Amino acid sequence: MANFSRGFGLGLLTGAVLGSITAVLVAPDKGSNTRSRLSYQIQTYIDELRSLIDELRDENFSVNSAKAQSDEVVEDAKKKAEDLLREAEDLLSNINRDSA
């Protein structure tokens, strides 16, 4: 999922840059208008990039959180399995001792 997000973000950024360049070259306008539009577009792209970075950070946090939870579940399962083995060994030793 992270590779998809990273690839999507890179594609979005590349498309935005190429679209901006094409727009400037194809539809020339007064210098002040062009600078104003470019400034607005750049700010929009920066905001989108920040949003994407925040999303990736949240996703990374979610993955780390899930990994920590799964590690905790595995550790708990190991402890329970060890307890069950210990109880089974105790039962077997009691059965062997009672039958002897």
C-alpha positions as CSV (number, residue, x, y, z in Angstrom):
1,M,0.0,0.0,0.0
2,A,2.9,2.3,0.8
3,N,4.4,1.7,-2.7
4,F,1.0,2.6,-4.3
5,S,0.8,5.8,-2.2
6,R,4.3,6.8,-3.0
7,G,3.9,6.1,-6.7
8,F,0.6,7.9,-6.8
9,G,2.1,10.9,-5.1
10,L,5.0,11.0,-7.5
11,G,2.7,10.7,-10.5
12,L,0.5,13.4,-9.1
13,L,3.4,15.7,-8.6
14,T,4.9,15.0,-12.0
15,G,1.6,15.6,-13.7
16,A,1.1,18.8,-11.8
17,V,4.5,20.2,-12.8
18,L,4.1,19.2,-16.5
19,G,0.6,20.6,-16.6
20,S,1.7,23.9,-15.1
21,I,4.6,24.2,-17.6
22,T,2.2,23.3,-20.5
23,A,-0.4,25.8,-19.3
24,V,2.2,28.6,-19.2
25,L,3.6,27.9,-22.6
26,V,0.2,27.4,-24.4
27,A,-1.7,30.3,-22.9
28,P,0.6,33.2,-22.4
29,D,-0.8,36.1,-20.5
30,K,0.6,39.3,-18.8
31,G,3.6,38.6,-16.7
32,S,1.8,39.6,-13.5
33,N,-1.2,37.4,-14.2
34,T,1.1,34.4,-15.1
35,R,3.1,34.9,-11.9
36,S,-0.1,35.1,-9.8
37,R,-1.5,31.9,-11.4
38,L,1.8,30.1,-11.0
39,S,2.1,31.2,-7.4
40,Y,-1.5,29.9,-6.7
41,Q,-0.8,26.6,-8.5
42,I,2.5,26.1,-6.6
43,Q,0.8,26.8,-3.3
44,T,-2.0,24.3,-4.2
45,Y,0.6,21.6,-5.1
46,I,2.5,22.3,-1.9
47,D,-0.7,21.9,0.1
48,E,-1.5,18.6,-1.7
49,L,2.0,17.4,-1.1
50,R,1.8,18.2,2.6
51,S,-1.5,16.4,2.7
52,L,0.0,13.4,1.0
53,I,3.0,13.4,3.4
54,D,0.6,13.5,6.4
55,E,-1.3,10.6,5.0
56,L,1.9,8.6,4.5
57,R,2.9,9.4,8.1
58,D,-0.5,8.2,9.4
59,E,-0.2,5.1,7.3
60,N,3.3,4.4,8.6
61,F,2.0,4.9,12.2
62,S,-0.9,2.5,11.5
63,V,1.5,-0.1,10.2
64,N,3.8,0.3,13.2
65,S,0.9,0.1,15.6
66,A,-0.5,-3.0,13.9
67,K,2.9,-4.6,14.1
68,A,3.2,-3.8,17.8
69,Q,-0.3,-5.3,18.4
70,S,0.5,-8.4,16.5
71,D,3.7,-8.9,18.4
72,E,1.8,-8.6,21.6
73,V,-0.8,-11.1,20.5
74,V,2.0,-13.6,19.5
75,E,3.7,-13.2,22.8
76,D,0.4,-13.7,24.7
77,A,-0.3,-16.9,22.6
78,K,3.2,-18.2,23.4
79,K,2.7,-17.7,27.2
80,K,-0.7,-19.4,27.0
81,A,0.8,-22.3,25.1
82,E,3.6,-22.7,27.6
83,D,1.1,-22.7,30.5
84,L,-1.0,-25.3,28.7
85,L,2.1,-27.5,28.2
86,R,3.0,-27.1,31.8
87,E,-0.5,-28.1,32.9
88,A,-0.5,-31.1,30.6
89,E,2.9,-32.3,31.9
90,D,1.6,-31.9,35.5
91,L,-1.5,-33.9,34.7
92,L,0.6,-36.6,33.0
93,S,3.0,-36.8,35.9
94,N,0.0,-37.0,38.4
95,I,-1.6,-39.8,36.3
96,N,1.7,-41.7,36.1
97,R,2.2,-41.3,39.9
98,D,-1.4,-42.4,40.7
99,S,-1.2,-45.4,38.4
100,A,2.1,-46.6,39.9
